[in-house]
XYZ file of C-alpha atoms in Angstrom:
653
model
C -1.605 26.286 -1.630
C -2.804 22.866 -2.940
C -5.736 21.154 -1.355
C -3.681 18.454 0.316
C -1.583 21.034 2.221
C -4.804 22.469 3.617
C -5.783 18.959 4.558
C -2.636 18.703 6.758
C -3.639 21.916 8.530
C -7.173 20.788 9.093
C -6.067 17.478 10.500
C -3.546 19.066 12.798
C -6.155 21.566 14.013
C -8.575 18.786 14.880
C -6.009 16.899 16.941
C -4.115 19.832 18.526
C -6.625 21.090 21.090
C -6.986 17.695 22.735
C -3.254 17.084 22.520
C -2.595 20.467 24.166
C -4.997 19.659 26.953
C -3.054 16.419 27.577
C 0.264 18.243 27.656
C -0.971 20.841 30.181
C -2.487 18.132 32.366
C 0.692 16.104 32.279
C 2.750 19.201 33.074
C 0.832 19.605 36.334
C 2.195 16.194 37.396
C 5.783 17.123 36.770
C 6.317 19.573 39.621
C 8.537 17.234 41.633
C 10.793 16.701 38.620
C 11.382 20.122 37.207
C 14.015 21.149 39.691
C 15.989 18.016 40.057
C 18.244 15.668 38.115
C 17.853 11.921 37.873
C 20.206 10.186 40.224
C 23.554 9.271 38.660
C 23.024 5.680 39.687
C 20.183 5.449 37.140
C 22.445 6.629 34.381
C 25.060 4.085 35.383
C 22.457 1.285 35.597
C 23.775 -1.952 34.162
C 21.726 -1.980 31.004
C 22.710 -3.166 27.549
C 23.760 -0.458 25.188
C 21.159 0.583 22.671
C 21.120 -2.203 20.160
C 18.607 -0.755 17.823
C 20.574 0.126 14.693
C 19.337 2.617 12.143
C 19.054 -0.178 9.633
C 17.209 -2.431 12.149
C 14.774 0.353 12.845
C 13.497 0.204 9.301
C 9.843 -0.185 8.732
C 7.701 -0.098 5.862
C 3.839 2.189 0.144
C 3.187 4.678 -1.369
C 1.385 1.806 -1.781
C 1.460 1.340 -0.468
C 2.207 -1.947 2.673
C -1.350 -4.101 3.954
C -2.885 -1.273 5.745
C -3.111 -3.473 8.658
C -2.326 -1.776 11.839
C 0.776 -0.733 10.127
C 0.053 -1.886 6.820
C 3.428 -0.764 5.332
C 4.782 -3.692 3.427
C 2.368 -6.332 4.636
C 3.679 -8.290 7.497
C 3.024 -6.101 10.512
C 1.796 -7.571 13.767
C -1.739 -6.382 13.650
C -3.740 -7.401 10.536
C -6.163 -5.029 9.002
C -9.853 -5.854 9.243
C -11.014 -7.399 6.028
C -14.536 -6.088 6.633
C -15.879 -4.068 3.746
C -16.060 -0.441 4.791
C -17.190 2.784 3.317
C -16.278 5.045 6.152
C -13.116 7.118 5.909
C -10.156 5.396 7.641
C -8.499 8.804 8.034
C -11.487 10.112 9.907
C -11.474 7.003 12.055
C -7.822 7.354 12.872
C -8.225 11.025 13.837
C -11.147 10.117 16.091
C -9.095 7.395 17.735
C -6.123 9.628 18.289
C -8.368 12.343 19.806
C -9.977 9.856 22.097
C -6.532 8.519 23.099
C -5.287 12.024 23.866
C -8.404 12.732 25.892
C -7.921 9.505 27.866
C -4.263 10.493 28.611
C -5.485 13.931 29.779
C -7.975 12.378 32.135
C -5.303 10.021 33.506
C -2.847 12.918 33.964
C -5.380 15.094 35.759
C -6.337 12.273 38.094
C -2.750 11.460 38.927
C -1.846 15.127 39.319
C -4.242 15.288 42.284
C -2.019 13.033 44.242
C 0.992 14.356 46.189
C 4.186 14.441 44.131
C 6.307 11.381 44.489
C 9.786 11.704 45.942
C 12.694 11.829 43.548
C 13.818 8.394 44.620
C 10.419 6.965 43.816
C 10.541 8.644 40.454
C 14.009 7.230 39.803
C 12.813 3.771 40.812
C 9.787 4.088 38.438
C 11.998 5.102 35.572
C 14.410 2.320 36.290
C 11.529 -0.072 36.127
C 10.803 0.909 32.486
C 13.682 -0.584 30.462
C 12.787 1.358 27.304
C 13.150 4.710 29.144
C 16.341 3.693 30.912
C 17.929 2.451 27.714
C 17.223 5.655 25.817
C 18.029 7.828 28.747
C 21.367 6.105 29.015
C 22.176 6.918 25.405
C 20.347 10.246 25.353
C 22.113 11.601 28.429
C 25.501 10.931 26.974
C 24.463 12.822 23.815
C 22.980 15.641 25.927
C 26.161 16.084 27.950
C 28.258 16.102 24.825
C 26.240 19.004 23.356
C 26.108 20.787 26.684
C 29.885 20.918 26.617
C 29.555 23.339 23.657
C 27.180 25.592 25.512
C 24.110 24.691 23.410
C 20.817 25.524 25.142
C 18.904 22.591 26.586
C 15.842 22.978 24.366
C 18.074 23.044 21.273
C 19.787 19.882 22.540
C 16.384 18.191 22.954
C 15.547 19.059 19.333
C 18.849 17.646 18.151
C 18.430 14.405 20.072
C 14.892 14.025 18.778
C 16.134 14.418 15.267
C 18.600 11.594 15.653
C 17.663 8.138 14.303
C 17.232 5.376 16.931
C 16.957 7.791 19.894
C 14.268 10.099 18.464
C 11.484 11.577 20.509
C 11.075 8.475 22.746
C 14.548 8.970 24.020
C 14.516 12.761 24.089
C 11.449 13.167 26.342
C 13.047 11.402 29.341
C 16.205 13.423 28.770
C 14.191 16.631 28.872
C 12.730 15.650 32.228
C 16.233 14.761 33.389
C 17.277 18.225 32.389
C 14.690 19.693 34.725
C 12.634 21.244 31.950
C 8.829 21.478 32.229
C 6.922 19.091 29.972
C 5.146 22.078 28.263
C 8.616 22.942 26.818
C 9.998 19.441 26.406
C 7.180 18.055 24.293
C 7.060 20.839 21.588
C 10.861 20.852 21.311
C 10.904 17.015 20.882
C 8.079 17.042 18.355
C 9.728 19.813 16.359
C 13.143 18.055 16.450
C 11.749 14.718 15.495
C 9.930 16.157 12.401
C 12.824 18.395 11.183
C 14.789 15.597 9.286
C 11.641 13.800 8.078
C 10.641 16.252 5.367
C 14.037 16.307 3.596
C 14.360 12.547 4.103
C 11.126 11.861 2.184
C 12.406 13.916 -0.726
C 15.954 12.554 -0.632
C 14.737 8.959 -0.766
C 13.429 9.666 -4.250
C 17.011 10.103 -5.434
C 18.082 6.931 -7.262
C 21.678 7.057 -6.029
C 20.762 7.480 -2.440
C 18.146 4.818 -2.782
C 20.773 2.299 -3.965
C 23.133 3.287 -1.098
C 20.290 2.764 1.420
C 19.050 -0.498 -0.104
C 20.041 -2.691 2.895
C 18.241 -0.295 5.258
C 15.197 -0.089 2.982
C 15.112 -3.908 2.706
C 15.010 -4.204 6.443
C 12.339 -1.471 6.594
C 10.230 -3.343 4.093
C 10.301 -6.506 6.162
C 9.362 -4.701 9.363
C 6.573 -2.668 7.795
C 5.164 -5.292 5.429
C 1.704 -5.153 6.955
C 1.255 -1.458 6.158
C 0.820 -1.516 2.357
C -2.536 -3.154 1.660
C -5.668 -1.097 1.714
C -6.955 2.350 0.786
C -4.874 5.558 1.123
C -6.950 6.450 4.222
C -6.040 3.092 5.788
C -2.422 3.647 4.985
C -2.474 7.086 6.619
C -4.087 5.724 9.795
C -1.765 2.711 9.917
C 1.356 4.814 9.517
C 0.232 7.234 12.258
C -0.376 4.363 14.664
C 2.990 2.833 13.773
C 4.910 6.004 14.451
C 2.823 6.714 17.545
C 3.510 3.540 19.478
C 7.076 3.994 21.006
C 8.429 0.518 20.564
C 11.756 -0.725 19.133
C 11.782 -0.458 15.329
C 9.090 2.246 15.167
C 9.351 6.000 14.986
C 9.433 8.867 12.581
C 12.587 7.776 10.706
C 11.376 4.287 10.085
C 7.896 5.668 9.385
C 9.320 7.952 6.727
C 11.113 4.998 5.027
C 7.953 3.068 5.291
C 5.943 5.861 3.723
C 8.437 6.006 0.859
C 8.314 2.280 0.309
C 4.435 2.425 0.385
C 4.585 5.200 -2.224
C 2.581 7.558 -0.092
C 2.227 11.174 -1.395
C 4.714 13.311 0.531
C 2.185 15.670 2.100
C 0.029 12.767 3.278
C 3.062 11.011 4.761
C 4.130 14.172 6.613
C 0.654 14.682 8.151
C 0.462 11.032 9.216
C 3.904 10.961 10.736
C 3.270 14.229 12.572
C 0.183 12.809 14.127
C 2.090 9.723 15.183
C 4.964 11.832 16.676
C 2.549 13.838 18.774
C 0.891 10.634 19.946
C 4.288 9.110 20.836
C 5.132 12.240 22.754
C 2.006 11.929 24.900
C 2.715 8.237 25.572
C 6.358 8.867 26.503
C 5.317 11.770 28.788
C 2.957 9.468 30.628
C 5.538 6.740 30.910
C 8.253 9.167 32.105
C 6.173 11.109 34.591
C 4.108 8.309 36.061
C 6.686 5.504 35.773
C 5.918 1.870 34.933
C 2.417 2.035 36.306
C 1.724 5.158 34.275
C 3.090 3.492 31.178
C 0.981 0.416 31.714
C -2.065 2.552 32.372
C -1.402 4.643 29.245
C -1.085 1.528 27.098
C -4.173 0.011 28.678
C -6.221 3.119 28.003
C -4.865 3.283 24.449
C -5.786 -0.415 23.875
C -9.247 0.159 25.376
C -9.886 3.214 23.273
C -8.446 1.982 19.967
C -8.844 -1.773 20.212
C -12.343 -2.128 18.869
C -12.267 0.714 16.348
C -8.774 0.313 14.969
C -7.381 -3.095 15.599
C -10.485 -5.211 15.561
C -12.433 -3.227 13.020
C -16.191 -2.860 13.179
C -19.184 -4.193 11.162
C -20.419 -2.525 8.089
C -23.653 -1.419 9.773
C -21.829 -0.024 12.771
C -19.427 1.914 10.680
C -22.080 3.238 8.302
C -24.267 4.247 11.306
C -21.369 5.915 12.992
C -20.392 7.654 9.794
C -23.867 9.041 9.190
C -24.388 10.171 12.786
C -21.079 11.958 12.937
C -21.675 13.634 9.586
C -25.029 14.897 10.836
C -23.588 16.128 14.184
C -20.398 17.583 12.782
C -20.697 18.866 9.204
C -17.259 20.455 9.423
C -15.641 17.122 10.224
C -17.564 15.505 7.380
C -16.204 18.197 5.054
C -12.674 17.464 6.161
C -13.177 13.814 5.432
C -14.563 14.599 1.968
C -11.622 16.819 1.263
C -9.170 14.203 2.417
C -10.793 11.580 0.170
C -10.437 13.899 -2.858
C -7.422 12.718 -4.823
C -5.891 14.572 -7.709
C -4.025 13.190 -10.686
C -0.852 14.678 -9.390
C -1.174 12.838 -6.077
C -0.992 9.566 -7.926
C 1.926 10.633 -10.064
C 3.846 11.425 -6.889
C 2.721 8.270 -5.230
C 4.603 5.690 -7.247
C 8.343 5.496 -7.939
C 9.215 3.105 -10.746
C 11.126 0.965 -8.347
C 8.016 0.248 -6.243
C 9.151 -1.766 -3.242
C 5.852 -1.868 -1.380
C 4.271 -5.227 -0.780
C 1.699 -6.425 -3.273
C -1.879 -6.215 -1.985
C -3.312 -9.718 -1.906
C -6.733 -10.892 -0.720
C -7.698 -7.714 1.015
C -11.313 -8.820 0.580
C -12.397 -12.404 0.948
C -15.522 -14.444 0.129
C -17.165 -13.852 3.458
C -16.340 -10.124 3.491
C -16.521 -9.068 -0.184
C -16.149 -5.497 -1.331
C -19.113 -3.909 -3.047
C -18.215 -1.797 -6.057
C -20.520 0.161 -8.407
C -20.489 -0.102 -12.197
C -19.475 3.105 -13.932
C -20.105 1.779 -17.432
C -20.436 -1.366 -19.511
C -19.448 -1.192 -23.177
C -19.230 -3.703 -26.070
C -15.743 -3.436 -27.527
C -15.809 -5.773 -30.505
C -17.181 -5.317 -33.992
C -20.202 -7.050 -35.546
C -18.125 -9.798 -37.181
C -16.461 -10.832 -33.957
C -17.124 -14.356 -32.705
C -19.013 -13.539 -29.556
C -19.526 -10.445 -27.444
C -16.758 -8.940 -25.301
C -17.435 -6.015 -22.913
C -15.237 -3.551 -21.090
C -16.666 -2.890 -17.589
C -15.448 -0.026 -15.378
C -16.097 -0.477 -11.623
C -15.806 2.264 -9.066
C -14.105 1.162 -5.840
C -13.577 4.676 -4.359
C -9.851 4.040 -3.735
C -10.632 1.265 -1.182
C -9.524 -1.714 -3.335
C -5.816 -1.342 -4.241
C -4.389 -3.638 -6.865
C -1.379 -4.024 -9.178
C -1.343 -4.632 -12.906
C -1.467 -8.354 -13.587
C -3.677 -9.178 -10.600
C -7.254 -10.478 -10.694
C -10.545 -9.587 -9.028
C -12.940 -12.205 -7.877
C -16.556 -11.491 -8.797
C -19.613 -13.017 -6.981
C -22.564 -12.925 -9.354
C -25.853 -11.671 -7.994
C -28.449 -14.302 -7.046
C -28.191 -17.792 -5.691
C -27.515 -21.283 -6.995
C -30.592 -23.256 -7.979
C -29.449 -26.489 -6.440
C -28.946 -25.276 -2.876
C -29.919 -21.613 -2.685
C -26.390 -20.551 -1.704
C -24.491 -17.611 -3.234
C -22.692 -18.296 -6.428
C -19.060 -19.241 -6.377
C -16.399 -16.585 -7.047
C -15.120 -16.241 -10.587
C -11.709 -14.685 -11.266
C -11.128 -12.068 -13.947
C -7.818 -10.387 -14.796
C -7.921 -6.671 -14.165
C -7.712 -4.761 -17.456
C -6.538 -1.339 -16.173
C -3.469 0.051 -14.484
C -3.467 0.654 -10.798
C -4.660 4.214 -11.527
C -7.822 3.157 -13.251
C -9.025 4.320 -16.683
C -9.649 7.827 -15.439
C -6.371 8.160 -13.492
C -8.327 8.830 -10.282
C -7.090 5.712 -8.511
C -10.708 4.974 -7.690
C -11.731 2.660 -10.489
C -10.682 -0.592 -12.131
C -11.707 -2.369 -15.319
C -12.556 -5.893 -16.447
C -12.527 -7.370 -19.975
C -15.248 -9.997 -20.138
C -16.463 -12.209 -22.953
C -20.061 -13.251 -22.631
C -20.099 -17.120 -22.370
C -23.081 -18.535 -24.296
C -23.427 -22.099 -25.493
C -24.940 -22.922 -28.884
C -27.492 -25.715 -28.972
C -27.681 -27.463 -32.373
C -31.080 -28.801 -31.634
C -32.540 -25.460 -30.638
C -30.423 -23.677 -33.211
C -29.937 -20.950 -30.604
C -28.063 -20.232 -27.429
C -29.038 -22.587 -24.609
C -30.117 -20.368 -21.724
C -29.576 -23.261 -19.239
C -25.845 -23.425 -20.122
C -24.850 -19.753 -20.299
C -22.041 -18.479 -18.198
C -23.494 -17.118 -15.043
C -20.882 -14.543 -14.084
C -19.918 -13.396 -17.607
C -23.556 -12.737 -18.442
C -24.110 -11.026 -15.133
C -21.224 -8.642 -15.757
C -22.059 -7.985 -19.438
C -25.646 -7.244 -18.487
C -24.742 -4.643 -15.839
C -25.525 -0.979 -16.200
C -24.166 2.199 -14.540
C -24.938 2.156 -10.795
C -25.281 -1.619 -10.462
C -23.450 -3.141 -7.489
C -20.844 -5.851 -7.905
C -19.484 -7.961 -5.061
C -15.741 -8.564 -5.417
C -12.908 -10.284 -3.619
C -9.152 -10.138 -3.961
C -6.981 -8.842 -5.452
C -5.566 -12.237 -6.273
C -2.299 -13.442 -7.737
C 1.351 -12.466 -8.070
C 2.316 -14.572 -11.039
C 1.559 -11.948 -13.716
C 3.190 -8.877 -12.049
C 5.685 -6.709 -13.864
C 9.187 -6.788 -12.275
C 9.892 -3.564 -10.441
C 13.725 -3.754 -10.416
C 14.930 -2.562 -13.823
C 13.172 -0.124 -16.161
C 15.228 -1.567 -19.096
C 13.697 -5.037 -18.849
C 12.079 -6.367 -22.078
C 8.597 -7.940 -21.790
C 7.065 -10.472 -24.203
C 3.257 -10.668 -23.766
C 1.395 -13.519 -25.416
C -2.442 -13.602 -25.260
C -5.567 -15.041 -26.804
C -8.847 -13.189 -26.598
C -9.626 -11.687 -23.211
C -6.219 -12.837 -21.998
C -5.249 -9.363 -23.216
C -6.649 -7.888 -19.975
C -3.420 -7.798 -17.876
C -1.415 -6.546 -20.830
C -3.723 -3.584 -21.257
C -2.814 -2.674 -17.672
C 0.927 -3.120 -18.479
C 0.684 -0.962 -21.554
C -1.397 1.749 -19.907
C 1.121 1.972 -17.058
C 4.162 1.994 -19.345
C 2.922 3.992 -22.350
C -0.603 5.372 -22.198
C -0.456 7.318 -18.901
C 1.908 9.931 -17.582
C 3.171 7.829 -14.675
C 6.623 7.554 -13.151
C 6.903 4.128 -14.765
C 6.178 5.573 -18.199
C 8.795 8.205 -17.747
C 11.411 5.677 -16.622
C 10.735 2.692 -18.864
C 13.490 2.163 -21.530
C 12.994 -1.460 -22.459
C 10.883 -3.087 -25.202
C 7.375 -4.461 -24.640
C 6.318 -6.944 -27.349
C 2.615 -7.888 -27.610
C 1.347 -11.015 -29.429
C -2.441 -11.314 -29.554
C -4.429 -14.093 -31.191
C -8.116 -13.598 -32.104
C -10.460 -14.778 -34.911
C -10.587 -11.652 -37.075
C -10.036 -7.921 -37.114
C -13.447 -7.250 -35.541
C -12.388 -9.283 -32.550
C -9.260 -7.240 -31.836
C -9.351 -5.703 -28.343
C -8.143 -2.199 -27.433
C -6.346 -1.884 -30.814
C -6.877 1.869 -30.987
C -5.202 2.387 -27.595
C -2.298 0.111 -28.489
C -1.702 1.741 -31.832
C -1.758 5.226 -30.283
C 0.803 4.117 -27.689
C 2.950 2.552 -30.381
C 2.923 5.800 -32.407
C 4.268 7.645 -29.395
C 6.835 4.985 -28.381
C 7.794 3.249 -31.642
C 11.092 1.984 -30.263
C 9.585 0.563 -27.041
C 6.347 -1.116 -28.118
C 5.885 -3.855 -30.735
C 2.588 -5.422 -31.699
C 1.927 -8.621 -33.671
C -1.553 -10.026 -34.245
C -2.545 -13.593 -35.232
C -5.919 -13.484 -36.967
C -6.926 -17.177 -37.438
C -9.718 -16.472 -39.954
C -7.875 -13.846 -42.011
C -4.221 -14.940 -42.001
C -2.325 -18.066 -42.987
C 0.717 -19.591 -41.338
C 3.799 -20.620 -43.268
C 2.242 -24.043 -43.963
C -0.944 -22.605 -45.406
C -3.034 -23.241 -42.424
C -4.796 -20.904 -40.054
C -2.560 -18.411 -38.244
C -2.793 -19.112 -34.538
C -0.941 -17.374 -31.788
C 1.786 -20.089 -31.509
C 2.409 -19.706 -35.294
C 2.888 -15.984 -35.020
C 5.313 -16.289 -32.075
C 7.125 -19.000 -34.002
C 7.910 -16.577 -36.779
C 10.246 -14.771 -34.378
C 11.514 -17.961 -32.618
C 15.205 -17.001 -32.573
C 14.562 -13.410 -31.488
C 12.234 -14.521 -28.671
C 14.844 -17.007 -27.522
C 17.614 -14.422 -27.470
C 15.501 -11.922 -25.540
C 14.708 -14.592 -22.912
C 18.358 -15.532 -22.734
C 19.199 -11.871 -22.017
C 16.745 -11.494 -19.153
C 13.421 -10.709 -20.807
C 10.227 -11.763 -19.094
C 7.581 -13.700 -21.039
C 3.878 -13.767 -20.085
C 1.140 -16.116 -21.290
C -2.560 -15.335 -20.630
C -5.557 -16.952 -22.264
C -6.294 -20.383 -23.696
C -3.901 -23.110 -22.510
C -3.983 -24.638 -25.994
C -1.306 -22.169 -27.121
C 1.298 -23.446 -24.701
C 2.391 -26.740 -26.352
C 3.091 -25.090 -29.706
C 5.195 -22.323 -28.127
C 7.128 -24.742 -26.010
C 7.837 -26.907 -28.980
C 9.127 -23.864 -30.845
C 11.505 -22.995 -28.004
C 12.590 -26.707 -27.774
C 13.488 -26.567 -31.509
C 15.623 -23.434 -30.992
C 17.430 -25.025 -28.024
C 18.086 -28.146 -30.041
C 19.633 -26.143 -32.850
C 21.922 -24.495 -30.306
C 22.784 -27.732 -28.400
C 21.066 -26.448 -25.336
C 19.177 -28.670 -22.894
C 15.627 -27.211 -23.027
C 14.571 -28.576 -19.673
C 17.541 -27.014 -17.888
C 17.129 -23.804 -19.851
C 13.432 -23.437 -19.075
C 14.078 -24.308 -15.339
C 16.529 -21.405 -15.280
C 13.828 -19.034 -16.624
C 11.345 -20.158 -14.000
C 13.945 -19.873 -11.245
C 14.775 -16.337 -12.379
C 10.992 -15.631 -12.435
C 11.075 -14.748 -16.112
C 8.268 -17.218 -17.002
C 4.726 -16.132 -16.143
C 1.731 -18.326 -17.055
C -1.936 -17.815 -16.363
C -3.925 -19.941 -18.755
C -7.214 -21.875 -18.663
């Protein structure tokens, strides 16, 4: 089998012994329940019918939301710690779940020492827990319906657990009501809850089903919006916690939809959801067997155990110390973490549907808590006759710094400012790679940086006092050098994710080519789901001084040779070409040669992007105004329509 399936087994093996201990301990506390039925008055309690609809239960990758506590889409209730971390979040989550299970075991053993409560007391305790009563009310009706067909109780429990809305949280109380021991109830409920999840994760990839379920998925995205930002390990831990806390709107069904929207690999999603389901089973067992007080105690213990490590995060030094100590004490656990961290190319191909509905990662790392990446390589990418030096810099982020094509990284140059001794300000650079990185590992990103030097006529040389601090810092880096980064920033330059037939017009000067390289690599240069699905036309306009200054031309031409009907390229070489008036050919002149065609594409829904020097904008806008005038169209209203439809994307300086 593939490595990731072994990973599921290893993760389950690590959690199972402690979980089993908790189940056995809880079972010892159920003696007073196993031979009785809950009083009918409880079932008839005047409680509102279950108002949680399947659509309302939606939660949400791949991707991929903010790996905050449930980083699905990026709006969950508990925000992920922005502290830079090198420790595996998967490892942390497993440790937290094991500690939580241990805590529940201790609680159950302690409570089992007390005399069993009378049935009436148990009934009163359950009635005091609205969540249990509500689901027992619905679950018992379902159980009685299936009992009428002679179906065994354990099979009924599995069926109830498999149903959306009720799920395991409703099935566990029903199992106790049936008089079954918790040692049989919990495995049956976990099994039933997981049965529909695996086919659901595969069925959601079907385009027809995806369209039919769009309202449900939209609701899921809103509920799980905080789960999609962060590393794959963070996503795994966040999803497990989300599924594991039995509250309205959470659970395995909504977790599965969330995993789909995040774009999580199927095997990883299954292992995360399974861990969450087991955790939810332990919590519901504690609530059902010990009543309201037991539920409060369970939640209090869970909060105490997980609060600092999961919700609040920990400092870099604490995490690094903990990571090293545990690796030394438990080499087997360290090996598991290393294996979990190992991503294959196929994992990333499975991770991203073309219609990626996960929330965009934004500002995962900020100025006060920057991420530290390591330079893989720095390479000059222009010829000797180019006006200036431009470098392509690949930075390793180990999969902990997610981004989308069109976003920017903030870079904090090494050293301090001379005037006050404080760290340098952040400089933003457009990311020049797809979300997979240049090596398709998902662990790197690239920058395209022109070294900023200022010529001094008096010195007849570059003035060292006026050179660009950050650009020179980056262009001078070597393999292994550390770079402090913030972000990712921006949503303006993102590709639309709705329709793979959309046309794109990309206009750039110089290093403004960076985001378009990410676009082209995603759509044409790499075997991604987007490349397989894209049927539109991407049209690149690039303006530079001469042929030696062209950036990534070999890559673009290779992509064009493979997709001649989908990729067009036009260059404006100001020192080698002339415009129609005999002057230098600038980018606005080249776009103007296709004025009517550009206008028609925009009129038909194409998206246009501008990145680079702002000096190109007036000429292009004047060109479009002239086309509108010839067609008796109000340019201002027409351009407002483009912006309202989010077809107009500008990032110039």
